[in-house]
Amino acid sequence: MTEELLDATDHEILGLLREDARRTLSDIAGRVTLSTAAVKRRIDRLRETGVITGFTVQVDHAKLGWGIEAFTELRFVGNTKVAEILRTTTRMPEAQAVFTIAGDPDALVWLRVRDMAHLQKTIDEIRRHHQVTGTKTLIALESWARGT
Amino acid sequence: MTEELLDATDHEILGLLREDARRTLSDIAGRVTLSTAAVKRRIDRLRETGVITGFTVQVDHAKLGWGIEAFTELRFVGNTKVAEILRTTTRMPEAQAVFTIAGDPDALVWLRVRDMAHLQKTIDEIRRHHQVTGTKTLIALESWARGT
DNA sequence: TATGAAACTGGGGTGGC
DNA sequence: GCCACCCCAGTTTCATA
């Protein structure tokens, strides 16, 4: 992993795909001045080497009725296992991302919920699954995420 | 927005596309027992109504050499405008997401960087752009995000 | 208003250069 | 890396309940 896997053209292609993963090969080829076959080979290689891990849709969660975003900082008793935290929280549909932290707090969970009652229920559920000594929840006023 | 926009089949289709946005129409059609034309119409409608906002690739940032994730909590002087925070941070390639918060801290920035020196530089840059009274940075040991 | 069947079109897969 | 071919996915149309 010390050697550089990608050249400038690969990065260009990655950028174009991040903007719109459904671009056709010829569209990309035109923009990076390569042939479609060449572009295809590069994309295939990006997938094989694991740089590209998949393709998804971007969804407007507010339109689905999940309009509230929050962060919950978690503090645990000393012997709680990091893997355990990830395992239980990642199963919750409300969890968008989970980070285990070096320091205080011990973990950070990005939540997306329908309303405040739902948020309350979700935090309670997290507390129930772990030996949580304390939580602090930050409610987002506005948010932005790369690629939306 | 009070009425339910989507039925069960729409949610099913959304779920399939989130797993893999490059599924063919006939693949989806087979799984939800509809014709390709019907599936296409539903996906088109999801795009028109803004539920689906786009299609992207999922990238393994560690493979690109951006292996470190961190959160920076920001505190500002009273008169700092929320819009201003979003505007400047979202331009930084290191920022993955930005949240303005009701309470303390005032904002939360999810960063992805190459190494500790890069993290330091990035935090410095954020501080330079705002009337920041304080920052606290949490470095992630492990992370998980929905759809990876 | 939503569906399914079928015809049309254009992009992706492949192999030769 | 380029070009040309073929096939299939995506799209459109139309009849239907």
mmCIF file of C-alpha atoms (C1' of nucleotides) in Angstrom:
data_model
loop_
_atom_site.group_PDB
_atom_site.id
_atom_site.type_symbol
_atom_site.label_atom_id
_atom_site.label_comp_id
_atom_site.label_asym_id
_atom_site.label_seq_id
_atom_site.Cartn_x
_atom_site.Cartn_y
_atom_site.Cartn_z
ATOM 1 C CA MET A 1 0.000 0.000 0.000
ATOM 2 C CA THR A 2 3.031 2.274 0.067
ATOM 3 C CA GLU A 3 3.195 2.473 -3.717
ATOM 4 C CA GLU A 4 0.758 4.734 -5.503
ATOM 5 C CA LEU A 5 -2.011 2.612 -6.973
ATOM 6 C CA LEU A 6 -3.657 5.288 -9.058
ATOM 7 C CA ASP A 7 -2.529 7.850 -11.561
ATOM 8 C CA ALA A 8 -4.155 11.205 -12.276
ATOM 9 C CA THR A 9 -6.531 9.716 -14.835
ATOM 10 C CA ASP A 10 -7.788 7.133 -12.352
ATOM 11 C CA HIS A 11 -8.536 9.886 -9.880
ATOM 12 C CA GLU A 12 -10.328 11.810 -12.599
ATOM 13 C CA ILE A 13 -12.483 8.786 -13.419
ATOM 14 C CA LEU A 14 -13.221 8.215 -9.737
ATOM 15 C CA GLY A 15 -14.332 11.810 -9.394
ATOM 16 C CA LEU A 16 -16.665 11.537 -12.360
ATOM 17 C CA LEU A 17 -18.194 8.341 -11.020
ATOM 18 C CA ARG A 18 -18.716 9.906 -7.625
ATOM 19 C CA GLU A 19 -20.677 12.696 -9.260
ATOM 20 C CA ASP A 20 -22.767 10.226 -11.187
ATOM 21 C CA ALA A 21 -22.140 6.519 -11.078
ATOM 22 C CA ARG A 22 -24.382 5.922 -14.072
ATOM 23 C CA ARG A 23 -22.265 7.824 -16.549
ATOM 24 C CA THR A 24 -21.695 5.769 -19.669
ATOM 25 C CA LEU A 25 -18.206 4.611 -20.575
ATOM 26 C CA SER A 26 -18.166 6.849 -23.618
ATOM 27 C CA ASP A 27 -19.189 9.874 -21.588
ATOM 28 C CA ILE A 28 -16.263 9.266 -19.237
ATOM 29 C CA ALA A 29 -13.963 8.438 -22.131
ATOM 30 C CA GLY A 30 -14.755 11.766 -23.730
ATOM 31 C CA ARG A 31 -13.981 13.718 -20.582
ATOM 32 C CA VAL A 32 -10.661 12.025 -19.846
ATOM 33 C CA THR A 33 -9.712 11.667 -23.529
ATOM 34 C CA LEU A 34 -9.408 7.911 -23.610
ATOM 35 C CA SER A 35 -11.226 5.136 -25.442
ATOM 36 C CA THR A 36 -14.219 3.447 -23.853
ATOM 37 C CA ALA A 37 -12.295 0.186 -23.657
ATOM 38 C CA ALA A 38 -9.462 1.861 -21.813
ATOM 39 C CA VAL A 39 -11.876 3.453 -19.365
ATOM 40 C CA LYS A 40 -13.588 0.123 -18.786
ATOM 41 C CA ARG A 41 -10.290 -1.589 -18.032
ATOM 42 C CA ARG A 42 -9.403 1.111 -15.504
ATOM 43 C CA ILE A 43 -12.773 0.875 -13.766
ATOM 44 C CA ASP A 44 -12.544 -2.922 -13.686
ATOM 45 C CA ARG A 45 -9.122 -2.597 -12.103
ATOM 46 C CA LEU A 46 -10.420 -0.144 -9.516
ATOM 47 C CA ARG A 47 -13.055 -2.692 -8.548
ATOM 48 C CA GLU A 48 -10.621 -5.613 -8.487
ATOM 49 C CA THR A 49 -8.159 -3.779 -6.280
ATOM 50 C CA GLY A 50 -10.960 -2.828 -3.931
ATOM 51 C CA VAL A 51 -10.729 0.922 -4.397
ATOM 52 C CA ILE A 52 -14.309 0.919 -5.640
ATOM 53 C CA THR A 53 -16.339 -1.202 -3.237
ATOM 54 C CA GLY A 54 -19.779 -0.746 -4.724
ATOM 55 C CA PHE A 55 -22.438 1.430 -6.278
ATOM 56 C CA THR A 56 -25.363 3.003 -4.405
ATOM 57 C CA VAL A 57 -28.194 5.463 -4.661
ATOM 58 C CA GLN A 58 -28.221 8.694 -2.715
ATOM 59 C CA VAL A 59 -31.507 9.083 -0.898
ATOM 60 C CA ASP A 60 -33.202 12.151 0.537
ATOM 61 C CA HIS A 61 -34.051 10.742 3.934
ATOM 62 C CA ALA A 62 -36.192 13.745 4.843
ATOM 63 C CA LYS A 63 -38.476 12.847 1.937
ATOM 64 C CA LEU A 64 -38.839 9.405 3.479
ATOM 65 C CA GLY A 65 -39.889 10.954 6.748
ATOM 66 C CA TRP A 66 -36.570 10.481 8.547
ATOM 67 C CA GLY A 67 -35.822 14.169 8.855
ATOM 68 C CA ILE A 68 -33.854 14.357 12.094
ATOM 69 C CA GLU A 69 -30.132 13.757 12.439
ATOM 70 C CA ALA A 70 -28.287 13.464 15.703
ATOM 71 C CA PHE A 71 -24.996 12.348 17.183
ATOM 72 C CA THR A 72 -24.772 10.364 20.342
ATOM 73 C CA GLU A 73 -21.524 10.244 22.263
ATOM 74 C CA LEU A 74 -21.210 7.087 24.334
ATOM 75 C CA ARG A 75 -19.156 6.342 27.407
ATOM 76 C CA PHE A 76 -18.743 2.788 28.615
ATOM 77 C CA VAL A 77 -17.491 0.868 31.589
ATOM 78 C CA GLY A 78 -13.862 -0.113 31.160
ATOM 79 C CA ASN A 79 -14.270 -3.675 29.969
ATOM 80 C CA THR A 80 -16.708 -3.072 27.111
ATOM 81 C CA LYS A 81 -15.363 -4.484 23.876
ATOM 82 C CA VAL A 82 -15.069 -2.196 20.876
ATOM 83 C CA ALA A 83 -16.184 -4.908 18.486
ATOM 84 C CA GLU A 84 -19.355 -5.398 20.518
ATOM 85 C CA ILE A 85 -20.316 -1.754 20.117
ATOM 86 C CA LEU A 86 -19.940 -1.887 16.379
ATOM 87 C CA ARG A 87 -21.805 -5.175 16.141
ATOM 88 C CA THR A 88 -24.955 -4.058 17.918
ATOM 89 C CA THR A 89 -25.255 -0.500 16.668
ATOM 90 C CA THR A 90 -24.669 -1.305 13.022
ATOM 91 C CA ARG A 91 -27.752 -3.503 13.100
ATOM 92 C CA MET A 92 -29.998 -0.597 13.995
ATOM 93 C CA PRO A 93 -31.667 1.006 10.969
ATOM 94 C CA GLU A 94 -31.297 4.395 12.668
ATOM 95 C CA ALA A 95 -27.491 4.200 12.727
ATOM 96 C CA GLN A 96 -25.861 5.863 9.759
ATOM 97 C CA ALA A 97 -22.308 5.523 10.985
ATOM 98 C CA VAL A 98 -20.466 4.402 14.089
ATOM 99 C CA PHE A 99 -17.014 5.447 15.248
ATOM 100 C CA THR A 100 -15.040 4.023 18.102
ATOM 101 C CA ILE A 101 -12.827 6.678 19.575
ATOM 102 C CA ALA A 102 -9.408 6.885 21.144
ATOM 103 C CA GLY A 103 -10.200 9.007 24.162
ATOM 104 C CA ASP A 104 -13.366 10.504 25.552
ATOM 105 C CA PRO A 105 -16.089 9.685 24.528
ATOM 106 C CA ASP A 106 -15.569 5.996 23.691
ATOM 107 C CA ALA A 107 -17.832 5.969 20.669
ATOM 108 C CA LEU A 108 -19.823 8.249 18.419
ATOM 109 C CA VAL A 109 -23.018 7.187 16.656
ATOM 110 C CA TRP A 110 -24.583 9.143 13.817
ATOM 111 C CA LEU A 111 -28.332 8.622 13.957
ATOM 112 C CA ARG A 112 -31.158 9.386 11.590
ATOM 113 C CA VAL A 113 -34.686 9.252 12.988
ATOM 114 C CA ARG A 114 -38.258 10.257 12.202
ATOM 115 C CA ASP A 115 -38.944 12.483 15.198
ATOM 116 C CA MET A 116 -37.955 13.189 18.774
ATOM 117 C CA ALA A 117 -39.896 10.277 20.204
ATOM 118 C CA HIS A 118 -38.078 8.001 17.790
ATOM 119 C CA LEU A 119 -34.753 9.525 18.839
ATOM 120 C CA GLN A 120 -35.536 8.899 22.480
ATOM 121 C CA LYS A 121 -36.441 5.292 21.750
ATOM 122 C CA THR A 122 -33.266 4.788 19.737
ATOM 123 C CA ILE A 123 -30.983 6.168 22.433
ATOM 124 C CA ASP A 124 -32.729 4.005 25.007
ATOM 125 C CA GLU A 125 -32.117 0.980 22.835
ATOM 126 C CA ILE A 126 -28.409 1.740 22.557
ATOM 127 C CA ARG A 127 -28.156 2.160 26.324
ATOM 128 C CA ARG A 128 -29.924 -1.142 26.861
ATOM 129 C CA HIS A 129 -27.433 -3.068 24.779
ATOM 130 C CA HIS A 130 -24.282 -1.841 26.467
ATOM 131 C CA GLN A 131 -22.821 -1.060 29.814
ATOM 132 C CA VAL A 132 -23.172 2.597 29.058
ATOM 133 C CA THR A 133 -22.122 4.940 31.813
ATOM 134 C CA GLY A 134 -23.263 8.057 29.978
ATOM 135 C CA THR A 135 -24.508 9.491 26.730
ATOM 136 C CA LYS A 136 -24.619 12.967 25.284
ATOM 137 C CA THR A 137 -26.729 13.608 22.232
ATOM 138 C CA LEU A 138 -26.172 16.429 19.763
ATOM 139 C CA ILE A 139 -29.100 17.294 17.533
ATOM 140 C CA ALA A 140 -28.247 18.656 14.114
ATOM 141 C CA LEU A 141 -29.788 21.884 12.899
ATOM 142 C CA GLU A 142 -28.418 21.553 9.423
ATOM 143 C CA SER A 143 -26.203 18.996 7.790
ATOM 144 C CA TRP A 144 -24.167 18.395 4.716
ATOM 145 C CA ALA A 145 -22.546 15.187 3.539
ATOM 146 C CA ARG A 146 -20.171 14.753 0.644
ATOM 147 C CA GLY A 147 -22.056 13.652 -2.417
ATOM 148 C CA THR A 148 -25.553 14.978 -1.946
ATOM 149 C CA MET B 1 -45.202 15.577 2.641
ATOM 150 C CA THR B 2 -47.747 14.315 5.138
ATOM 151 C CA GLU B 3 -49.100 11.677 2.760
ATOM 152 C CA GLU B 4 -47.103 8.512 2.252
ATOM 153 C CA LEU B 5 -45.185 8.792 -0.982
ATOM 154 C CA LEU B 6 -43.997 5.228 -1.231
ATOM 155 C CA ASP B 7 -45.592 1.828 -0.957
ATOM 156 C CA ALA B 8 -43.908 -1.375 0.170
ATOM 157 C CA THR B 9 -42.692 -2.207 -3.336
ATOM 158 C CA ASP B 10 -40.999 1.183 -3.663
ATOM 159 C CA HIS B 11 -39.153 0.582 -0.409
ATOM 160 C CA GLU B 12 -38.152 -2.840 -1.656
ATOM 161 C CA ILE B 13 -36.756 -1.350 -4.853
ATOM 162 C CA LEU B 14 -34.923 1.350 -2.896
ATOM 163 C CA GLY B 15 -33.351 -1.291 -0.708
ATOM 164 C CA LEU B 16 -32.159 -3.285 -3.696
ATOM 165 C CA LEU B 17 -30.662 -0.197 -5.314
ATOM 166 C CA ARG B 18 -28.893 0.748 -2.118
ATOM 167 C CA GLU B 19 -27.241 -2.642 -2.071
ATOM 168 C CA ASP B 20 -26.200 -2.294 -5.683
ATOM 169 C CA ALA B 21 -27.216 0.646 -7.820
ATOM 170 C CA ARG B 22 -26.143 -1.160 -10.973
ATOM 171 C CA ARG B 23 -28.716 -3.916 -10.751
ATOM 172 C CA THR B 24 -30.476 -4.330 -14.060
ATOM 173 C CA LEU B 25 -34.172 -3.550 -14.355
ATOM 174 C CA SER B 26 -34.942 -7.187 -15.081
ATOM 175 C CA ASP B 27 -32.999 -8.302 -12.011
ATOM 176 C CA ILE B 28 -35.048 -5.955 -9.830
ATOM 177 C CA ALA B 29 -38.233 -6.851 -11.675
ATOM 178 C CA GLY B 30 -37.647 -10.524 -10.908
ATOM 179 C CA ARG B 31 -37.132 -9.874 -7.199
ATOM 180 C CA VAL B 32 -40.208 -7.690 -6.728
ATOM 181 C CA THR B 33 -42.338 -9.656 -9.226
ATOM 182 C CA LEU B 34 -43.073 -6.823 -11.601
ATOM 183 C CA SER B 35 -42.240 -6.142 -15.233
ATOM 184 C CA THR B 36 -39.144 -4.145 -16.176
ATOM 185 C CA ALA B 37 -41.371 -1.355 -17.448
ATOM 186 C CA ALA B 38 -43.174 -1.095 -14.123
ATOM 187 C CA VAL B 39 -39.875 -1.020 -12.222
ATOM 188 C CA LYS B 40 -38.512 1.647 -14.521
ATOM 189 C CA ARG B 41 -41.588 3.819 -14.000
ATOM 190 C CA ARG B 42 -41.248 3.524 -10.238
ATOM 191 C CA ILE B 43 -37.539 4.401 -10.272
ATOM 192 C CA ASP B 44 -38.212 7.343 -12.579
ATOM 193 C CA ARG B 45 -40.865 8.564 -10.177
ATOM 194 C CA LEU B 46 -38.496 8.207 -7.224
ATOM 195 C CA ARG B 47 -36.034 10.422 -9.074
ATOM 196 C CA GLU B 48 -38.642 12.976 -10.104
ATOM 197 C CA THR B 49 -40.012 13.312 -6.600
ATOM 198 C CA GLY B 50 -36.486 13.746 -5.276
ATOM 199 C CA VAL B 51 -36.374 10.650 -3.110
ATOM 200 C CA ILE B 52 -33.441 9.390 -5.150
ATOM 201 C CA THR B 53 -31.016 12.277 -5.559
ATOM 202 C CA GLY B 54 -28.243 10.507 -7.424
ATOM 203 C CA PHE B 55 -26.002 7.520 -7.934
ATOM 204 C CA THR B 56 -22.443 7.175 -6.604
ATOM 205 C CA VAL B 57 -19.561 4.817 -6.115
ATOM 206 C CA GLN B 58 -18.484 3.671 -2.694
ATOM 207 C CA VAL B 59 -14.767 4.153 -2.283
ATOM 208 C CA ASP B 60 -12.301 2.564 0.119
ATOM 209 C CA HIS B 61 -10.548 5.717 1.257
ATOM 210 C CA ALA B 62 -7.871 3.785 3.108
ATOM 211 C CA LYS B 63 -6.804 2.286 -0.234
ATOM 212 C CA LEU B 64 -6.393 5.812 -1.528
ATOM 213 C CA GLY B 65 -4.134 6.640 1.368
ATOM 214 C CA TRP B 66 -6.687 8.619 3.367
ATOM 215 C CA GLY B 67 -6.813 6.145 6.217
ATOM 216 C CA ILE B 68 -7.526 8.367 9.195
ATOM 217 C CA GLU B 69 -10.961 9.530 10.278
ATOM 218 C CA ALA B 70 -11.632 12.134 12.917
ATOM 219 C CA PHE B 71 -14.349 14.368 14.301
ATOM 220 C CA THR B 72 -13.767 17.934 15.219
ATOM 221 C CA GLU B 73 -16.166 19.690 17.512
ATOM 222 C CA LEU B 74 -16.171 23.440 16.958
ATOM 223 C CA ARG B 75 -17.164 26.276 19.245
ATOM 224 C CA PHE B 76 -17.585 29.792 17.880
ATOM 225 C CA VAL B 77 -18.021 33.305 19.069
ATOM 226 C CA GLY B 78 -21.661 34.242 19.364
ATOM 227 C CA ASN B 79 -22.151 36.086 16.112
ATOM 228 C CA THR B 80 -20.769 33.442 13.735
ATOM 229 C CA LYS B 81 -23.289 32.538 11.063
ATOM 230 C CA VAL B 82 -24.253 28.916 10.612
ATOM 231 C CA ALA B 83 -24.368 29.217 6.829
ATOM 232 C CA GLU B 84 -20.800 30.508 6.841
ATOM 233 C CA ILE B 85 -19.548 27.402 8.625
ATOM 234 C CA LEU B 86 -21.167 25.097 6.127
ATOM 235 C CA ARG B 87 -19.959 27.157 3.205
ATOM 236 C CA THR B 88 -16.259 27.087 4.091
ATOM 237 C CA THR B 89 -15.942 23.560 5.454
ATOM 238 C CA THR B 90 -17.810 21.865 2.652
ATOM 239 C CA ARG B 91 -15.180 23.155 0.245
ATOM 240 C CA MET B 92 -12.410 21.284 2.014
ATOM 241 C CA PRO B 93 -11.667 17.897 0.449
ATOM 242 C CA GLU B 94 -10.990 16.527 3.935
ATOM 243 C CA ALA B 95 -14.551 17.211 5.110
ATOM 244 C CA GLN B 96 -16.871 14.233 4.718
ATOM 245 C CA ALA B 97 -19.808 15.762 6.511
ATOM 246 C CA VAL B 98 -20.630 18.848 8.509
ATOM 247 C CA PHE B 99 -23.332 19.282 11.123
ATOM 248 C CA THR B 100 -24.412 22.463 12.786
ATOM 249 C CA ILE B 101 -25.640 21.723 16.253
ATOM 250 C CA ALA B 102 -28.284 23.040 18.602
ATOM 251 C CA GLY B 103 -26.256 23.305 21.767
ATOM 252 C CA ASP B 104 -22.648 22.700 22.650
ATOM 253 C CA PRO B 105 -20.550 22.282 20.499
ATOM 254 C CA ASP B 106 -21.801 24.573 17.701
ATOM 255 C CA ALA B 107 -20.707 22.325 14.870
ATOM 256 C CA LEU B 108 -19.287 18.896 14.160
ATOM 257 C CA VAL B 109 -17.036 18.128 11.213
ATOM 258 C CA TRP B 110 -16.270 14.610 10.059
ATOM 259 C CA LEU B 111 -12.787 14.602 8.551
ATOM 260 C CA ARG B 112 -10.839 12.112 6.510
ATOM 261 C CA VAL B 113 -7.103 12.654 6.201
ATOM 262 C CA ARG B 114 -3.892 10.940 5.147
ATOM 263 C CA ASP B 115 -1.995 11.151 8.409
ATOM 264 C CA MET B 116 -1.611 13.082 11.627
ATOM 265 C CA ALA B 117 0.301 15.929 10.037
ATOM 266 C CA HIS B 118 -2.489 16.297 7.532
ATOM 267 C CA LEU B 119 -5.054 16.272 10.332
ATOM 268 C CA GLN B 120 -3.184 19.002 12.137
ATOM 269 C CA LYS B 121 -3.044 21.098 8.984
ATOM 270 C CA THR B 122 -6.742 20.591 8.346
ATOM 271 C CA ILE B 123 -7.805 21.616 11.831
ATOM 272 C CA ASP B 124 -5.587 24.671 11.593
ATOM 273 C CA GLU B 125 -7.272 25.593 8.353
ATOM 274 C CA ILE B 126 -10.733 25.338 9.885
ATOM 275 C CA ARG B 127 -9.648 27.524 12.794
ATOM 276 C CA ARG B 128 -8.234 30.090 10.421
ATOM 277 C CA HIS B 129 -11.516 30.499 8.569
ATOM 278 C CA HIS B 130 -13.738 31.103 11.552
ATOM 279 C CA GLN B 131 -13.879 32.889 14.833
ATOM 280 C CA VAL B 132 -13.319 29.620 16.605
ATOM 281 C CA THR B 133 -13.081 29.804 20.363
ATOM 282 C CA GLY B 134 -12.237 26.156 20.758
ATOM 283 C CA THR B 135 -11.980 22.772 19.079
ATOM 284 C CA LYS B 136 -11.925 19.227 20.335
ATOM 285 C CA THR B 137 -10.888 16.476 17.966
ATOM 286 C CA LEU B 138 -11.863 12.844 18.326
ATOM 287 C CA ILE B 139 -9.763 10.360 16.396
ATOM 288 C CA ALA B 140 -11.520 7.216 15.229
ATOM 289 C CA LEU B 141 -10.060 3.816 16.004
ATOM 290 C CA GLU B 142 -12.545 1.974 13.875
ATOM 291 C CA SER B 143 -15.495 3.114 11.844
ATOM 292 C CA TRP B 144 -18.495 1.827 10.038
ATOM 293 C CA ALA B 145 -20.830 3.652 7.687
ATOM 294 C CA ARG B 146 -24.072 2.400 6.224
ATOM 295 C CA GLY B 147 -23.503 0.994 2.792
ATOM 296 C CA THR B 148 -19.885 -0.146 2.806
ATOM 297 C "C1'" DT C 1 -53.623 4.946 -12.677
ATOM 298 C "C1'" DA C 2 -50.736 1.090 -12.794
ATOM 299 C "C1'" DT C 3 -49.612 -2.930 -15.283
ATOM 300 C "C1'" DG C 4 -47.381 -6.353 -18.815
ATOM 301 C "C1'" DA C 5 -45.979 -7.597 -23.616
ATOM 302 C "C1'" DA C 6 -43.427 -6.441 -27.349
ATOM 303 C "C1'" DA C 7 -40.799 -3.611 -30.481
ATOM 304 C "C1'" DC C 8 -37.018 -0.319 -30.891
ATOM 305 C "C1'" DT C 9 -32.476 1.778 -29.712
ATOM 306 C "C1'" DG C 10 -28.158 2.472 -27.962
ATOM 307 C "C1'" DG C 11 -24.487 1.308 -24.850
ATOM 308 C "C1'" DG C 12 -21.426 -2.364 -22.988
ATOM 309 C "C1'" DG C 13 -18.842 -6.773 -23.796
ATOM 310 C "C1'" DT C 14 -15.522 -8.898 -26.581
ATOM 311 C "C1'" DG C 15 -11.902 -9.979 -29.773
ATOM 312 C "C1'" DG C 16 -8.719 -8.595 -33.375
ATOM 313 C "C1'" DC C 17 -5.523 -5.180 -34.624
ATOM 314 C "C1'" DG D 1 -4.883 2.046 -26.929
ATOM 315 C "C1'" DC D 2 -8.153 1.694 -31.035
ATOM 316 C "C1'" DC D 3 -11.927 -0.148 -33.970
ATOM 317 C "C1'" DA D 4 -15.890 -3.021 -35.192
ATOM 318 C "C1'" DC D 5 -19.016 -6.312 -34.263
ATOM 319 C "C1'" DC D 6 -22.908 -8.456 -31.533
ATOM 320 C "C1'" DC D 7 -25.976 -8.825 -27.820
ATOM 321 C "C1'" DC D 8 -28.631 -7.354 -24.165
ATOM 322 C "C1'" DA D 9 -30.302 -3.766 -21.044
ATOM 323 C "C1'" DG D 10 -32.919 0.344 -21.191
ATOM 324 C "C1'" DT D 11 -36.571 2.725 -23.234
ATOM 325 C "C1'" DT D 12 -40.935 3.585 -25.499
ATOM 326 C "C1'" DT D 13 -45.403 2.347 -27.124
ATOM 327 C "C1'" DC D 14 -49.696 0.334 -26.686
ATOM 328 C "C1'" DA D 15 -53.389 -2.463 -25.089
ATOM 329 C "C1'" DT D 16 -55.494 -3.700 -20.702
ATOM 330 C "C1'" DA D 17 -57.802 -3.997 -16.051
#
